[in-house]
């Protein structure tokens, strides 16, 4: 069958890619491989043209200039059918293990056409006959503030947002399961509550249950204790949409995982929607059985990356509005600049400032006041990064040595990383320009020039901005 042939071909291309990757890793080293080659994935193979997707334009260009010859050379030997290799921009939201239909997906930004893979979902929808309650006893409370309207969308979360919205608005099952993952405080719980509240509002007939994995575990253990597992299972039968938050909690809880696995299968079989969240992708979850992992992978996997500067700024203004305070631009920018790891922390700092200005009534929010109120927090952020660390990380990222970075060489592939490192040193540490300069064997005017240059580049080139952001995140 033609389709089978295509699938087989796909499989062999993908396994060849794995072999090519193995070789590239040996040749270029783990760090360079992780920074530049690991994020690549096979996009398509037609008429001798193989397309490899890179997540950003900056990465694409870097791969083309530094690695494409090698990739081509290695692959030529493995598969003579490949005549041309193209590196294209393609976001990296598809999980490597997912198989099935490929879809194109457009977010708000047209240049960002994302490819997602979803598995064939059970077409059969069973009628939900048993609606005898029980589900409410299962569900945890929802936070009324966690709605779609209150969720600020940016580049780093737009995909997860779109997927959640799609699930909330579909009458039938769309991606099953929808698996959201991110670091802490980046909006997973917010999105899940938003889905639940949207469905409850628009379609009160449908039963939605949101529960944390911790609660799930607790209830299951109780059911075991009281030999009441049948009743526990029964509760799920009336559920149309089941959401379990923070499934990493089930790590190493073999019995609960088994139970979860059966519940999961039976819900999927009867056409119920499942949404899960965790702090890592299914593949990276430790202590979760393989068969469960592959189940978690079988629908749509969407990650939320740490918010970039613009999104942090947008969220600050939105939350300030909700708190009823006016946030001066310089304060907002200062906070968005300094606090980048979690939205929860960003929100926490804003609340502290708001409380201060309200308690000491008449106290305007100013930059001085902000720095004073948050001084402990800011000090701990400042302490974290040193110039040495910045040089090391940036050098690793661009696959040059720290020696080269400090050398007098002016070749672009050394000079640009050097400028980025200077820029980050200025941003992430409280060192002065001459102090930074000394670390690079340069004077302060060179550092100033570098800072300006990178500021310009970041504005002009979105993918450059993303690389700088990525480095900033690893450093923080
Ligand atoms: P997670 O579950 O990923 O740890 P949460 O959903 O609890 O994170 O989010 C932490 C806090 O940050 C919540 O108060 C949430 O409202 C807020 N938050 C996260 N992302 C956004 C966003 N994009 N827009 C508005 N608020 C957000
Ligand atoms: Mg959460």
Tab-separated table of N, CA and C in Angstrom, residues 304-414:
chain	number	residue	atom	x	y	z
A	304	UNK	N	5.544	24.999	27.281
A	304	UNK	CA	5.555	26.442	27.495
A	304	UNK	C	6.982	26.782	27.876
A	305	UNK	N	7.597	27.645	27.101
A	305	UNK	CA	8.976	27.996	27.420
A	305	UNK	C	8.980	29.214	28.336
A	306	UNK	N	10.088	29.439	29.021
A	306	UNK	CA	10.132	30.619	29.887
A	306	UNK	C	9.768	31.867	29.091
A	307	UNK	N	9.009	32.747	29.714
A	307	UNK	CA	8.513	33.925	29.012
A	307	UNK	C	9.667	34.814	28.578
A	308	UNK	N	9.588	35.357	27.370
A	308	UNK	CA	10.614	36.302	26.944
A	308	UNK	C	10.276	37.681	27.514
A	309	UNK	N	11.159	38.623	27.263
A	309	UNK	CA	11.020	39.949	27.867
A	309	UNK	C	9.659	40.587	27.566
A	310	UNK	N	9.264	40.561	26.317
A	310	UNK	CA	7.996	41.198	25.938
A	310	UNK	C	6.809	40.594	26.656
A	311	UNK	N	6.815	39.290	26.761
A	311	UNK	CA	5.697	38.629	27.430
A	311	UNK	C	5.701	38.970	28.921
A	312	UNK	N	6.895	39.001	29.503
A	312	UNK	CA	6.976	39.354	30.927
A	312	UNK	C	6.414	40.762	31.148
A	313	UNK	N	6.742	41.647	30.225
A	313	UNK	CA	6.247	43.013	30.312
A	313	UNK	C	4.721	43.037	30.181
A	314	UNK	N	4.216	42.301	29.200
A	314	UNK	CA	2.770	42.242	28.973
A	314	UNK	C	2.043	41.719	30.201
A	315	UNK	N	2.601	40.682	30.802
A	315	UNK	CA	1.963	40.091	31.979
A	315	UNK	C	1.973	41.088	33.142
A	316	UNK	N	3.091	41.793	33.306
A	316	UNK	CA	3.175	42.788	34.389
A	316	UNK	C	2.084	43.844	34.254
A	317	UNK	N	1.913	44.358	33.040
A	317	UNK	CA	0.899	45.396	32.852
A	317	UNK	C	-0.502	44.856	33.112
A	318	UNK	N	-0.722	43.646	32.638
A	318	UNK	CA	-2.044	43.036	32.844
A	318	UNK	C	-2.329	42.849	34.331
A	319	UNK	N	-1.345	42.327	35.058
A	319	UNK	CA	-1.555	42.067	36.489
A	319	UNK	C	-1.666	43.377	37.264
A	320	UNK	N	-0.914	44.388	36.832
A	320	UNK	CA	-0.985	45.687	37.499
A	320	UNK	C	-2.397	46.255	37.352
A	321	UNK	N	-2.929	46.089	36.170
A	321	UNK	CA	-4.289	46.560	35.904
A	321	UNK	C	-5.271	45.838	36.836
A	322	UNK	N	-5.085	44.524	36.972
A	322	UNK	CA	-5.974	43.759	37.843
A	322	UNK	C	-5.834	44.173	39.305
A	323	UNK	N	-4.622	44.530	39.697
A	323	UNK	CA	-4.395	44.955	41.081
A	323	UNK	C	-4.812	46.410	41.301
A	324	UNK	N	-5.136	47.071	40.207
A	324	UNK	CA	-5.547	48.463	40.311
A	324	UNK	C	-4.409	49.421	40.610
A	325	UNK	N	-3.215	49.094	40.153
A	325	UNK	CA	-2.105	50.024	40.367
A	325	UNK	C	-1.544	50.495	39.034
A	326	UNK	N	-0.917	51.661	39.072
A	326	UNK	CA	-0.289	52.174	37.858
A	326	UNK	C	1.198	51.877	37.949
A	327	UNK	N	1.674	51.224	36.931
A	327	UNK	CA	3.063	50.787	36.935
A	327	UNK	C	3.851	51.656	35.954
A	328	UNK	N	4.775	52.479	36.458
A	328	UNK	CA	5.563	53.282	35.518
A	328	UNK	C	6.394	52.382	34.612
A	329	UNK	N	6.636	52.908	33.409
A	329	UNK	CA	7.319	52.106	32.397
A	329	UNK	C	8.695	51.626	32.876
A	330	UNK	N	9.452	52.537	33.528
A	330	UNK	CA	10.806	52.123	33.912
A	330	UNK	C	10.784	51.025	34.981
A	331	UNK	N	9.746	51.048	35.833
A	331	UNK	CA	9.644	49.999	36.850
A	331	UNK	C	9.277	48.664	36.188
A	332	UNK	N	8.325	48.724	35.271
A	332	UNK	CA	7.914	47.504	34.571
A	332	UNK	C	9.098	46.883	33.844
A	333	UNK	N	9.852	47.734	33.141
A	333	UNK	CA	10.999	47.216	32.390
A	333	UNK	C	12.072	46.646	33.311
A	334	UNK	N	12.263	47.324	34.413
A	334	UNK	CA	13.247	46.854	35.385
A	334	UNK	C	12.868	45.455	35.895
A	335	UNK	N	11.603	45.300	36.273
A	335	UNK	CA	11.160	44.003	36.799
A	335	UNK	C	11.235	42.911	35.735
A	336	UNK	N	10.781	43.248	34.536
A	336	UNK	CA	10.767	42.251	33.457
A	336	UNK	C	12.192	41.823	33.117
A	337	UNK	N	13.100	42.762	33.246
A	337	UNK	CA	14.508	42.490	32.972
A	337	UNK	C	15.107	41.551	34.028
A	338	UNK	N	14.833	41.872	35.283
A	338	UNK	CA	15.502	41.189	36.381
A	338	UNK	C	14.902	39.829	36.717
A	339	UNK	N	13.578	39.753	36.649
A	339	UNK	CA	12.936	38.523	37.122
A	339	UNK	C	12.421	37.737	35.928
A	340	UNK	N	13.191	36.757	35.526
A	340	UNK	CA	12.825	36.136	34.264
A	340	UNK	C	12.519	34.653	34.380
A	341	UNK	N	12.715	34.075	35.562
A	341	UNK	CA	12.581	32.620	35.592
A	341	UNK	C	11.136	32.164	35.683
A	342	UNK	N	10.335	32.792	36.518
A	342	UNK	CA	8.967	32.314	36.633
A	342	UNK	C	7.981	33.464	36.726
A	343	UNK	N	6.808	33.246	36.119
A	343	UNK	CA	5.777	34.279	36.149
A	343	UNK	C	5.265	34.432	37.576
A	344	UNK	N	5.281	33.323	38.296
A	344	UNK	CA	4.796	33.391	39.671
A	344	UNK	C	5.659	34.359	40.487
A	345	UNK	N	6.972	34.297	40.272
A	345	UNK	CA	7.868	35.205	40.983
A	345	UNK	C	7.651	36.647	40.551
A	346	UNK	N	7.429	36.806	39.274
A	346	UNK	CA	7.184	38.141	38.731
A	346	UNK	C	5.939	38.725	39.383
A	347	UNK	N	4.911	37.903	39.455
A	347	UNK	CA	3.649	38.310	40.049
A	347	UNK	C	3.851	38.621	41.539
A	348	UNK	N	4.617	37.777	42.201
A	348	UNK	CA	4.888	37.970	43.622
A	348	UNK	C	5.567	39.311	43.889
A	349	UNK	N	6.532	39.658	43.024
A	349	UNK	CA	7.239	40.914	43.243
A	349	UNK	C	6.293	42.092	43.024
A	350	UNK	N	5.422	41.948	42.052
A	350	UNK	CA	4.467	43.023	41.776
A	350	UNK	C	3.513	43.210	42.960
A	351	UNK	N	3.083	42.107	43.525
A	351	UNK	CA	2.159	42.186	44.666
A	351	UNK	C	2.819	42.855	45.864
A	352	UNK	N	4.113	42.559	46.028
A	352	UNK	CA	4.815	43.183	47.150
A	352	UNK	C	4.887	44.692	46.973
A	353	UNK	N	5.176	45.096	45.755
A	353	UNK	CA	5.256	46.539	45.496
A	353	UNK	C	3.887	47.179	45.681
A	354	UNK	N	2.861	46.501	45.184
A	354	UNK	CA	1.503	47.035	45.288
A	354	UNK	C	1.111	47.180	46.756
A	355	UNK	N	1.404	46.149	47.536
A	355	UNK	CA	1.057	46.183	48.956
A	355	UNK	C	1.762	47.353	49.638
A	356	UNK	N	3.010	47.533	49.299
A	356	UNK	CA	3.777	48.628	49.890
A	356	UNK	C	3.178	49.975	49.589
A	357	UNK	N	2.845	50.150	48.327
A	357	UNK	CA	2.353	51.471	47.958
A	357	UNK	C	0.958	51.709	48.548
A	358	UNK	N	0.207	50.639	48.777
A	358	UNK	CA	-1.119	50.814	49.361
A	358	UNK	C	-1.040	51.046	50.871
A	359	UNK	N	-0.158	50.276	51.524
A	359	UNK	CA	-0.064	50.394	52.982
A	359	UNK	C	0.479	51.759	53.384
A	360	UNK	N	1.556	52.141	52.707
A	360	UNK	CA	2.103	53.470	52.993
A	360	UNK	C	1.412	54.417	52.024
A	361	UNK	N	0.168	54.716	52.341
A	361	UNK	CA	-0.692	55.337	51.329
A	361	UNK	C	-0.065	56.628	50.808
A	362	UNK	N	-0.291	56.830	49.533
A	362	UNK	CA	0.297	58.006	48.917
A	362	UNK	C	1.684	57.720	48.366
A	363	UNK	N	2.197	56.533	48.715
A	363	UNK	CA	3.517	56.214	48.182
A	363	UNK	C	3.418	55.798	46.726
A	364	UNK	N	3.957	56.621	45.906
A	364	UNK	CA	3.952	56.327	44.482
A	364	UNK	C	4.892	55.164	44.195
A	365	UNK	N	4.610	54.428	43.155
A	365	UNK	CA	5.545	53.371	42.770
A	365	UNK	C	6.643	53.985	41.903
A	366	UNK	N	7.858	53.899	42.388
A	366	UNK	CA	8.989	54.423	41.611
A	366	UNK	C	10.068	53.350	41.542
A	367	UNK	N	11.062	53.614	40.717
A	367	UNK	CA	12.141	52.648	40.566
A	367	UNK	C	12.913	52.501	41.884
A	368	UNK	N	13.165	53.626	42.551
A	368	UNK	CA	13.883	53.590	43.829
A	368	UNK	C	13.139	52.736	44.844
A	369	UNK	N	11.861	53.014	44.950
A	369	UNK	CA	11.031	52.286	45.907
A	369	UNK	C	11.024	50.791	45.577
A	370	UNK	N	10.928	50.459	44.299
A	370	UNK	CA	10.922	49.065	43.870
A	370	UNK	C	12.223	48.369	44.269
A	371	UNK	N	13.325	49.047	43.993
A	371	UNK	CA	14.625	48.444	44.313
A	371	UNK	C	14.769	48.234	45.806
A	372	UNK	N	14.193	49.162	46.560
A	372	UNK	CA	14.276	49.062	48.007
A	372	UNK	C	13.414	47.906	48.531
A	373	UNK	N	12.170	47.846	48.059
A	373	UNK	CA	11.246	46.806	48.533
A	373	UNK	C	11.743	45.410	48.165
A	374	UNK	N	12.359	45.313	47.003
A	374	UNK	CA	12.749	43.986	46.517
A	374	UNK	C	14.226	43.676	46.713
A	375	UNK	N	14.897	44.445	47.591
A	375	UNK	CA	16.362	44.338	47.573
A	375	UNK	C	16.896	42.934	47.865
A	376	UNK	N	16.252	42.215	48.768
A	376	UNK	CA	16.748	40.858	49.068
A	376	UNK	C	16.657	39.951	47.849
A	377	UNK	N	15.487	40.021	47.249
A	377	UNK	CA	15.245	39.202	46.064
A	377	UNK	C	16.244	39.543	44.952
A	378	UNK	N	16.450	40.842	44.732
A	378	UNK	CA	17.333	41.266	43.654
A	378	UNK	C	18.784	40.890	43.950
A	379	UNK	N	19.154	40.985	45.207
A	379	UNK	CA	20.519	40.639	45.553
A	379	UNK	C	20.788	39.162	45.231
A	380	UNK	N	19.815	38.333	45.550
A	380	UNK	CA	20.048	36.908	45.289
A	380	UNK	C	20.091	36.627	43.788
A	381	UNK	N	19.365	37.405	43.000
A	381	UNK	CA	19.444	37.224	41.545
A	381	UNK	C	20.828	37.663	41.048
A	382	UNK	N	21.296	38.836	41.552
A	382	UNK	CA	22.594	39.357	41.122
A	382	UNK	C	23.740	38.415	41.469
A	383	UNK	N	23.623	37.828	42.660
A	383	UNK	CA	24.714	36.998	43.128
A	383	UNK	C	24.939	35.773	42.241
A	384	UNK	N	23.857	35.387	41.615
A	384	UNK	CA	23.904	34.097	40.921
A	384	UNK	C	24.917	34.024	39.779
A	385	UNK	N	25.070	35.098	39.032
A	385	UNK	CA	25.861	34.986	37.813
A	385	UNK	C	27.185	35.741	37.893
A	386	UNK	N	28.235	35.116	37.403
A	386	UNK	CA	29.519	35.794	37.345
A	386	UNK	C	29.934	35.930	35.885
A	387	UNK	N	30.866	36.825	35.638
A	387	UNK	CA	31.307	37.025	34.258
A	387	UNK	C	31.973	35.756	33.724
A	388	UNK	N	32.721	35.082	34.604
A	388	UNK	CA	33.361	33.829	34.173
A	388	UNK	C	32.338	32.829	33.669
A	389	UNK	N	31.259	32.729	34.419
A	389	UNK	CA	30.209	31.789	34.011
A	389	UNK	C	29.611	32.188	32.674
A	390	UNK	N	29.395	33.487	32.520
A	390	UNK	CA	28.805	33.978	31.278
A	390	UNK	C	29.726	33.643	30.106
A	391	UNK	N	31.026	33.912	30.280
A	391	UNK	CA	31.967	33.615	29.198
A	391	UNK	C	31.950	32.130	28.847
A	392	UNK	N	31.909	31.317	29.892
A	392	UNK	CA	31.968	29.883	29.672
A	392	UNK	C	30.722	29.398	28.916
A	393	UNK	N	29.566	29.829	29.387
A	393	UNK	CA	28.316	29.377	28.776
A	393	UNK	C	28.165	29.868	27.339
A	394	UNK	N	28.513	31.133	27.128
A	394	UNK	CA	28.356	31.690	25.778
A	394	UNK	C	29.342	31.011	24.822
A	395	UNK	N	30.566	30.799	25.307
A	395	UNK	CA	31.558	30.135	24.469
A	395	UNK	C	31.099	28.724	24.100
A	396	UNK	N	30.596	28.014	25.090
A	396	UNK	CA	30.096	26.657	24.854
A	396	UNK	C	28.977	26.655	23.826
A	397	UNK	N	28.086	27.594	24.021
A	397	UNK	CA	26.919	27.692	23.148
A	397	UNK	C	27.327	27.891	21.691
A	398	UNK	N	28.365	28.717	21.476
A	398	UNK	CA	28.798	28.970	20.104
A	398	UNK	C	29.973	28.107	19.685
A	399	UNK	N	30.288	27.147	20.532
A	399	UNK	CA	31.337	26.205	20.193
A	399	UNK	C	32.683	26.853	19.911
A	400	UNK	N	33.041	27.852	20.713
A	400	UNK	CA	34.391	28.399	20.660
A	400	UNK	C	34.976	28.247	22.065
A	401	UNK	N	36.264	28.527	22.229
A	401	UNK	CA	36.820	28.387	23.570
A	401	UNK	C	36.805	29.740	24.276
A	402	UNK	N	36.893	29.694	25.621
A	402	UNK	CA	36.928	30.945	26.386
A	402	UNK	C	38.180	31.735	25.999
A	403	UNK	N	39.268	31.038	25.721
A	403	UNK	CA	40.513	31.686	25.273
A	403	UNK	C	40.248	32.518	24.014
A	404	UNK	N	39.567	31.901	23.062
A	404	UNK	CA	39.264	32.628	21.819
A	404	UNK	C	38.403	33.854	22.109
A	405	UNK	N	37.487	33.686	23.046
A	405	UNK	CA	36.604	34.787	23.372
A	405	UNK	C	37.394	35.966	23.941
A	406	UNK	N	38.440	35.658	24.706
A	406	UNK	CA	39.230	36.728	25.315
A	406	UNK	C	40.366	37.200	24.405
A	407	UNK	N	40.534	36.496	23.289
A	407	UNK	CA	41.659	36.811	22.409
A	407	UNK	C	41.386	38.087	21.607
A	408	UNK	N	42.381	38.474	20.778
A	408	UNK	CA	42.163	39.691	19.995
A	408	UNK	C	41.531	39.378	18.633
A	409	UNK	N	41.210	38.134	18.396
A	409	UNK	CA	40.648	37.767	17.083
A	409	UNK	C	39.357	38.529	16.805
A	410	UNK	N	39.192	38.947	15.569
A	410	UNK	CA	38.009	39.736	15.236
A	410	UNK	C	37.080	39.039	14.259
A	411	UNK	N	37.393	37.816	13.914
A	411	UNK	CA	36.517	37.079	12.995
A	411	UNK	C	35.110	37.045	13.581
A	412	UNK	N	34.149	37.124	12.717
A	412	UNK	CA	32.750	37.242	13.118
A	412	UNK	C	32.315	36.144	14.081
A	413	UNK	N	32.750	34.904	13.798
A	413	UNK	CA	32.272	33.793	14.617
A	413	UNK	C	32.843	33.807	16.031
A	414	UNK	N	33.806	34.679	16.263
A	414	UNK	CA	34.342	34.866	17.614
A	414	UNK	C	33.854	36.200	18.177
